[in-house]
PDB file of C-alpha atoms in Angstrom:
ATOM      1  CA  ASN A   9      60.963  31.489-145.213  1.00 84.00           C
ATOM      2  CA  ASP A  10      59.341  33.728-142.632  1.00 94.00           C
ATOM      3  CA  LEU A  11      58.754  31.722-139.471  1.00 95.00           C
ATOM      4  CA  ALA A  12      56.836  34.447-137.672  1.00 96.00           C
ATOM      5  CA  ALA A  13      54.507  34.803-140.662  1.00 96.00           C
ATOM      6  CA  GLY A  14      54.119  31.038-140.681  1.00 96.00           C
ATOM      7  CA  LYS A  15      53.014  30.977-137.069  1.00 96.00           C
ATOM      8  CA  ALA A  16      50.679  33.910-137.693  1.00 96.00           C
ATOM      9  CA  ALA A  17      49.094  32.096-140.635  1.00 96.00           C
ATOM     10  CA  PHE A  18      48.767  28.880-138.609  1.00 96.00           C
ATOM     11  CA  ASP A  19      46.859  30.894-136.016  1.00 94.00           C
ATOM     12  CA  LYS A  20      44.835  32.933-138.513  1.00 94.00           C
ATOM     13  CA  TYR A  21      43.568  29.871-140.344  1.00 94.00           C
ATOM     14  CA  THR A  22      42.757  28.114-137.052  1.00 93.00           C
ATOM     15  CA  CYS A  23      44.903  25.088-137.842  1.00 95.00           C
ATOM     16  CA  ALA A  24      45.181  24.545-134.098  1.00 94.00           C
ATOM     17  CA  SER A  25      41.520  23.576-133.916  1.00 93.00           C
ATOM     18  CA  CYS A  26      42.436  20.166-135.241  1.00 93.00           C
ATOM     19  CA  HIS A  27      46.218  19.924-135.007  1.00 93.00           C
ATOM     20  CA  GLY A  28      46.695  21.530-131.582  1.00 92.00           C
ATOM     21  CA  ALA A  29      48.372  24.812-130.708  1.00 91.00           C
ATOM     22  CA  ASP A  30      51.716  23.020-130.582  1.00 90.00           C
ATOM     23  CA  ALA A  31      50.965  21.204-133.875  1.00 92.00           C
ATOM     24  CA  LYS A  32      51.659  17.898-132.204  1.00 88.00           C
ATOM     25  CA  THR A  33      48.673  17.411-129.928  1.00 87.00           C
ATOM     26  CA  SER A  34      45.977  16.775-132.494  1.00 86.00           C
ATOM     27  CA  THR A  35      42.419  16.437-131.332  1.00 86.00           C
ATOM     28  CA  MET A  36      41.854  13.160-133.186  1.00 88.00           C
ATOM     29  CA  PRO A  37      44.285  10.364-133.964  1.00 88.00           C
ATOM     30  CA  ALA A  38      43.191  10.630-137.596  1.00 89.00           C
ATOM     31  CA  TYR A  39      44.896  14.043-137.719  1.00 92.00           C
ATOM     32  CA  PRO A  40      48.655  13.939-138.128  1.00 93.00           C
ATOM     33  CA  ILE A  41      51.402  15.323-135.951  1.00 91.00           C
ATOM     34  CA  LEU A  42      52.931  18.204-137.894  1.00 93.00           C
ATOM     35  CA  ALA A  43      55.587  19.647-135.592  1.00 90.00           C
ATOM     36  CA  GLY A  44      59.041  18.699-136.764  1.00 87.00           C
ATOM     37  CA  GLN A  45      57.919  17.126-140.039  1.00 90.00           C
ATOM     38  CA  HIS A  46      60.015  17.950-143.101  1.00 91.00           C
ATOM     39  CA  GLN A  47      59.203  21.338-144.623  1.00 94.00           C
ATOM     40  CA  ASP A  48      59.331  19.921-148.149  1.00 95.00           C
ATOM     41  CA  TYR A  49      56.808  17.236-147.337  1.00 95.00           C
ATOM     42  CA  LEU A  50      54.465  19.669-145.606  1.00 96.00           C
ATOM     43  CA  GLU A  51      54.545  22.039-148.589  1.00 96.00           C
ATOM     44  CA  HIS A  52      53.900  19.133-150.913  1.00 94.00           C
ATOM     45  CA  ALA A  53      50.956  17.945-148.826  1.00 95.00           C
ATOM     46  CA  LEU A  54      49.386  21.400-148.701  1.00 96.00           C
ATOM     47  CA  ARG A  55      49.789  21.917-152.435  1.00 94.00           C
ATOM     48  CA  SER A  56      48.267  18.485-153.070  1.00 91.00           C
ATOM     49  CA  TYR A  57      45.198  19.372-151.021  1.00 92.00           C
ATOM     50  CA  LYS A  58      44.984  22.650-152.940  1.00 92.00           C
ATOM     51  CA  ARG A  59      45.077  20.856-156.287  1.00 90.00           C
ATOM     52  CA  GLY A  60      42.475  18.406-155.018  1.00 87.00           C
ATOM     53  CA  ALA A  61      40.169  21.198-153.896  1.00 88.00           C
ATOM     54  CA  ALA A  62      40.652  23.000-157.208  1.00 88.00           C
ATOM     55  CA  GLY A  63      39.322  20.005-159.113  1.00 84.00           C
ATOM     56  CA  ALA A  64      42.573  18.884-160.657  1.00 83.00           C
ATOM     57  CA  PRO A  65      42.147  15.803-162.852  1.00 79.00           C
ATOM     58  CA  ALA A  66      42.176  12.403-161.188  1.00 69.00           C
ATOM     59  CA  SER A  67      45.550  11.754-162.789  1.00 73.00           C
ATOM     60  CA  ALA A  68      47.179  14.634-160.917  1.00 78.00           C
ATOM     61  CA  ASN A  69      49.092  14.259-157.688  1.00 81.00           C
ATOM     62  CA  THR A  70      46.262  15.403-155.470  1.00 84.00           C
ATOM     63  CA  ARG A  71      44.794  14.853-152.069  1.00 87.00           C
ATOM     64  CA  LYS A  72      41.059  14.929-151.663  1.00 84.00           C
ATOM     65  CA  ASN A  73      39.891  15.847-148.214  1.00 84.00           C
ATOM     66  CA  ALA A  74      36.901  18.014-147.452  1.00 85.00           C
ATOM     67  CA  ILE A  75      38.353  19.720-144.391  1.00 90.00           C
ATOM     68  CA  MET A  76      41.875  20.280-145.624  1.00 92.00           C
ATOM     69  CA  GLY A  77      40.665  21.231-149.092  1.00 91.00           C
ATOM     70  CA  ALA A  78      38.553  24.017-147.653  1.00 91.00           C
ATOM     71  CA  MET A  79      41.371  25.198-145.398  1.00 93.00           C
ATOM     72  CA  VAL A  80      44.095  25.204-148.000  1.00 94.00           C
ATOM     73  CA  ALA A  81      41.993  26.922-150.652  1.00 90.00           C
ATOM     74  CA  GLN A  82      42.528  30.111-148.652  1.00 92.00           C
ATOM     75  CA  LEU A  83      46.309  29.863-148.519  1.00 94.00           C
ATOM     76  CA  THR A  84      48.686  31.755-150.765  1.00 95.00           C
ATOM     77  CA  PRO A  85      51.909  30.128-151.951  1.00 96.00           C
ATOM     78  CA  ALA A  86      53.742  32.268-149.390  1.00 96.00           C
ATOM     79  CA  ASP A  87      51.415  31.048-146.628  1.00 96.00           C
ATOM     80  CA  ILE A  88      52.162  27.458-147.582  1.00 97.00           C
ATOM     81  CA  LYS A  89      55.897  28.041-147.511  1.00 97.00           C
ATOM     82  CA  ASN A  90      55.865  29.975-144.257  1.00 97.00           C
ATOM     83  CA  ILE A  91      53.511  27.657-142.389  1.00 97.00           C
ATOM     84  CA  SER A  92      55.546  24.631-143.476  1.00 96.00           C
ATOM     85  CA  ALA A  93      58.812  26.277-142.474  1.00 96.00           C
ATOM     86  CA  TRP A  94      57.431  27.199-139.073  1.00 95.00           C
ATOM     87  CA  LEU A  95      56.064  23.699-138.452  1.00 94.00           C
ATOM     88  CA  ALA A  96      59.357  22.113-139.471  1.00 91.00           C
ATOM     89  CA  SER A  97      61.221  24.431-137.121  1.00 90.00           C
ATOM     90  CA  LEU A  98      59.186  23.625-134.026  1.00 87.00           C
ATOM     91  CA  PRO A  99      61.146  22.208-131.104  1.00 68.00           C
ATOM     92  CA  SER A 100      59.049  19.089-131.092  1.00 63.00           C
ATOM     93  CA  PRO A 101      60.196  15.590-130.412  1.00 58.00           C
ATOM     94  CA  LEU A 102      59.982  14.930-134.162  1.00 56.00           C
ATOM     95  CA  ALA A 103      62.480  17.677-134.847  1.00 42.00           C
ATOM     96  CA  VAL A 104      65.170  15.758-132.966  1.00 47.00           C
ATOM     97  CA  ARG A 105      65.242  13.093-135.586  1.00 45.00           C
ATOM     98  CA  LYS A 106      68.915  12.183-135.734  1.00 38.00           C
TER      99      LYS A 106
ATOM    100  CA  ASN B  23      47.587  -5.237-134.421  1.00 84.00           C
ATOM    101  CA  ASP B  24      50.593  -7.415-135.014  1.00 94.00           C
ATOM    102  CA  LEU B  25      53.705  -5.286-134.616  1.00 95.00           C
ATOM    103  CA  ALA B  26      56.119  -7.991-135.741  1.00 96.00           C
ATOM    104  CA  ALA B  27      54.070  -8.553-138.886  1.00 96.00           C
ATOM    105  CA  GLY B  28      54.068  -4.812-139.436  1.00 97.00           C
ATOM    106  CA  LYS B  29      57.835  -4.626-139.304  1.00 96.00           C
ATOM    107  CA  ALA B  30      58.097  -7.661-141.574  1.00 96.00           C
ATOM    108  CA  ALA B  31      55.776  -6.028-144.118  1.00 96.00           C
ATOM    109  CA  PHE B  32      57.695  -2.737-143.917  1.00 96.00           C
ATOM    110  CA  ASP B  33      60.839  -4.688-144.781  1.00 94.00           C
ATOM    111  CA  LYS B  34      59.203  -6.897-147.408  1.00 94.00           C
ATOM    112  CA  TYR B  35      57.788  -3.959-149.349  1.00 94.00           C
ATOM    113  CA  THR B  36      61.104  -2.087-149.108  1.00 93.00           C
ATOM    114  CA  CYS B  37      59.552   0.964-147.485  1.00 95.00           C
ATOM    115  CA  ALA B  38      62.984   1.687-146.019  1.00 94.00           C
ATOM    116  CA  SER B  39      64.330   2.540-149.475  1.00 93.00           C
ATOM    117  CA  CYS B  40      62.665   5.924-149.194  1.00 93.00           C
ATOM    118  CA  HIS B  41      61.646   6.290-145.559  1.00 94.00           C
ATOM    119  CA  GLY B  42      64.760   4.864-143.908  1.00 92.00           C
ATOM    120  CA  ALA B  43      65.154   1.678-141.901  1.00 91.00           C
ATOM    121  CA  ASP B  44      64.125   3.575-138.775  1.00 90.00           C
ATOM    122  CA  ALA B  45      61.200   5.221-140.636  1.00 92.00           C
ATOM    123  CA  LYS B  46      62.450   8.629-139.588  1.00 88.00           C
ATOM    124  CA  THR B  47      65.568   9.102-141.694  1.00 87.00           C
ATOM    125  CA  SER B  48      63.998   9.544-145.108  1.00 86.00           C
ATOM    126  CA  THR B  49      66.240   9.810-148.110  1.00 86.00           C
ATOM    127  CA  MET B  50      64.588  12.991-149.381  1.00 88.00           C
ATOM    128  CA  PRO B  51      62.952  15.831-147.459  1.00 88.00           C
ATOM    129  CA  ALA B  52      59.894  15.364-149.660  1.00 89.00           C
ATOM    130  CA  TYR B  53      59.320  12.006-147.939  1.00 92.00           C
ATOM    131  CA  PRO B  54      57.708  12.213-144.532  1.00 93.00           C
ATOM    132  CA  ILE B  55      58.921  11.014-141.170  1.00 91.00           C
ATOM    133  CA  LEU B  56      56.677   8.101-140.219  1.00 93.00           C
ATOM    134  CA  ALA B  57      58.028   6.843-136.906  1.00 90.00           C
ATOM    135  CA  GLY B  58      55.773   7.844-134.062  1.00 87.00           C
ATOM    136  CA  GLN B  59      52.996   9.228-136.239  1.00 91.00           C
ATOM    137  CA  HIS B  60      49.434   8.346-135.225  1.00 91.00           C
ATOM    138  CA  GLN B  61      48.377   4.862-136.325  1.00 94.00           C
ATOM    139  CA  ASP B  62      44.953   6.118-137.425  1.00 95.00           C
ATOM    140  CA  TYR B  63      46.452   8.754-139.672  1.00 95.00           C
ATOM    141  CA  LEU B  64      48.927   6.336-141.218  1.00 96.00           C
ATOM    142  CA  GLU B  65      46.166   3.831-142.002  1.00 96.00           C
ATOM    143  CA  HIS B  66      44.086   6.608-143.507  1.00 94.00           C
ATOM    144  CA  ALA B  67      46.978   7.789-145.662  1.00 95.00           C
ATOM    145  CA  LEU B  68      47.714   4.301-146.952  1.00 96.00           C
ATOM    146  CA  ARG B  69      44.077   3.627-147.753  1.00 94.00           C
ATOM    147  CA  SER B  70      43.858   6.978-149.553  1.00 91.00           C
ATOM    148  CA  TYR B  71      46.825   6.080-151.752  1.00 92.00           C
ATOM    149  CA  LYS B  72      45.186   2.720-152.422  1.00 92.00           C
ATOM    150  CA  ARG B  73      41.938   4.365-153.506  1.00 89.00           C
ATOM    151  CA  GLY B  74      43.910   6.780-155.668  1.00 87.00           C
ATOM    152  CA  ALA B  75      45.810   3.975-157.350  1.00 88.00           C
ATOM    153  CA  ALA B  76      42.587   2.040-157.886  1.00 88.00           C
ATOM    154  CA  GLY B  77      41.141   4.909-159.900  1.00 84.00           C
ATOM    155  CA  ALA B  78      38.562   6.062-157.385  1.00 83.00           C
ATOM    156  CA  PRO B  79      36.530   9.022-158.646  1.00 79.00           C
ATOM    157  CA  ALA B  80      37.975  12.495-158.233  1.00 69.00           C
ATOM    158  CA  SER B  81      35.352  13.181-155.593  1.00 73.00           C
ATOM    159  CA  ALA B  82      36.682  10.443-153.321  1.00 78.00           C
ATOM    160  CA  ASN B  83      39.087  11.026-150.461  1.00 81.00           C
ATOM    161  CA  THR B  84      42.134   9.887-152.375  1.00 84.00           C
ATOM    162  CA  ARG B  85      45.827  10.544-152.672  1.00 87.00           C
ATOM    163  CA  LYS B  86      47.422  10.372-156.065  1.00 83.00           C
ATOM    164  CA  ASN B  87      51.093   9.574-156.005  1.00 84.00           C
ATOM    165  CA  ALA B  88      52.861   7.347-158.467  1.00 85.00           C
ATOM    166  CA  ILE B  89      55.350   5.832-156.032  1.00 90.00           C
ATOM    167  CA  MET B  90      53.045   5.316-153.088  1.00 92.00           C
ATOM    168  CA  GLY B  91      50.199   4.188-155.315  1.00 91.00           C
ATOM    169  CA  ALA B  92      52.331   1.384-156.709  1.00 91.00           C
ATOM    170  CA  MET B  93      53.574   0.399-153.267  1.00 93.00           C
ATOM    171  CA  VAL B  94      50.226   0.370-151.536  1.00 94.00           C
ATOM    172  CA  ALA B  95      48.460  -1.533-154.303  1.00 90.00           C
ATOM    173  CA  GLN B  96      50.295  -4.600-153.018  1.00 92.00           C
ATOM    174  CA  LEU B  97      49.167  -4.236-149.410  1.00 94.00           C
ATOM    175  CA  THR B  98      46.334  -6.159-147.808  1.00 95.00           C
ATOM    176  CA  PRO B  99      44.104  -4.483-145.226  1.00 95.00           C
ATOM    177  CA  ALA B 100      46.001  -6.449-142.564  1.00 97.00           C
ATOM    178  CA  ASP B 101      49.323  -5.173-143.921  1.00 97.00           C
ATOM    179  CA  ILE B 102      48.060  -1.594-143.694  1.00 97.00           C
ATOM    180  CA  LYS B 103      46.935  -2.079-140.112  1.00 97.00           C
ATOM    181  CA  ASN B 104      50.082  -3.853-138.993  1.00 97.00           C
ATOM    182  CA  ILE B 105      52.548  -1.531-140.715  1.00 97.00           C
ATOM    183  CA  SER B 106      50.755   1.497-139.283  1.00 96.00           C
ATOM    184  CA  ALA B 107      50.693   0.009-135.801  1.00 96.00           C
ATOM    185  CA  TRP B 108      54.389  -0.797-135.967  1.00 95.00           C
ATOM    186  CA  LEU B 109      55.304   2.682-137.204  1.00 94.00           C
ATOM    187  CA  ALA B 110      53.219   4.325-134.490  1.00 91.00           C
ATOM    188  CA  SER B 111      54.913   2.178-131.861  1.00 90.00           C
ATOM    189  CA  LEU B 112      58.462   3.060-132.829  1.00 87.00           C
ATOM    190  CA  PRO B 113      60.558   4.662-130.092  1.00 68.00           C
ATOM    191  CA  SER B 114      61.135   7.736-132.203  1.00 64.00           C
ATOM    192  CA  PRO B 115      61.244  11.304-131.061  1.00 58.00           C
ATOM    193  CA  LEU B 116      57.756  11.780-132.513  1.00 56.00           C
ATOM    194  CA  ALA B 117      56.399   9.081-130.265  1.00 42.00           C
ATOM    195  CA  VAL B 118      57.162  11.169-127.190  1.00 47.00           C
ATOM    196  CA  ARG B 119      54.542  13.664-128.090  1.00 45.00           C
ATOM    197  CA  LYS B 120      53.105  14.624-124.738  1.00 38.00           C
TER     198      LYS B 120
END
């Protein structure tokens, strides 16, 4: 995982527009808090949106969402890993989950 | 929103088996932290799993997941609202998101 690359990708793909620069102050309550969430889950979610946007069959483990589908279509597997690692590492309240 | 009913439904449907009794100590990193997440987002996620399990067309805003699809198929709209409200209200680290 490359945390600096993850932050750079988060910025490059303007994720902050919806999720907030700190990834926990989203602009709408329909958008989730990401900071401190598990890396595995975040990677899974991003890959699911990617499958959904790619037209995977309805039987696949996909997420269909117009905004996230368009965003994630641009991401490489490395982007997904690095962004998720960076989000999971953020010193957010969620990160202190013990 | 009925927080007590939300907690009761969380218990009844054994959500804790995967997400932890406190909804933030999940048993696998692939399962998300729920405590303190936005109520709106949680309701949206649950409804998306429900649409996915119900065989909504691939163009719909769905989530396809075998475990969550089976769980959510049992939930009423009131369950979804109450569980989400209870999760959002939990005194978790995520809840202190300012």
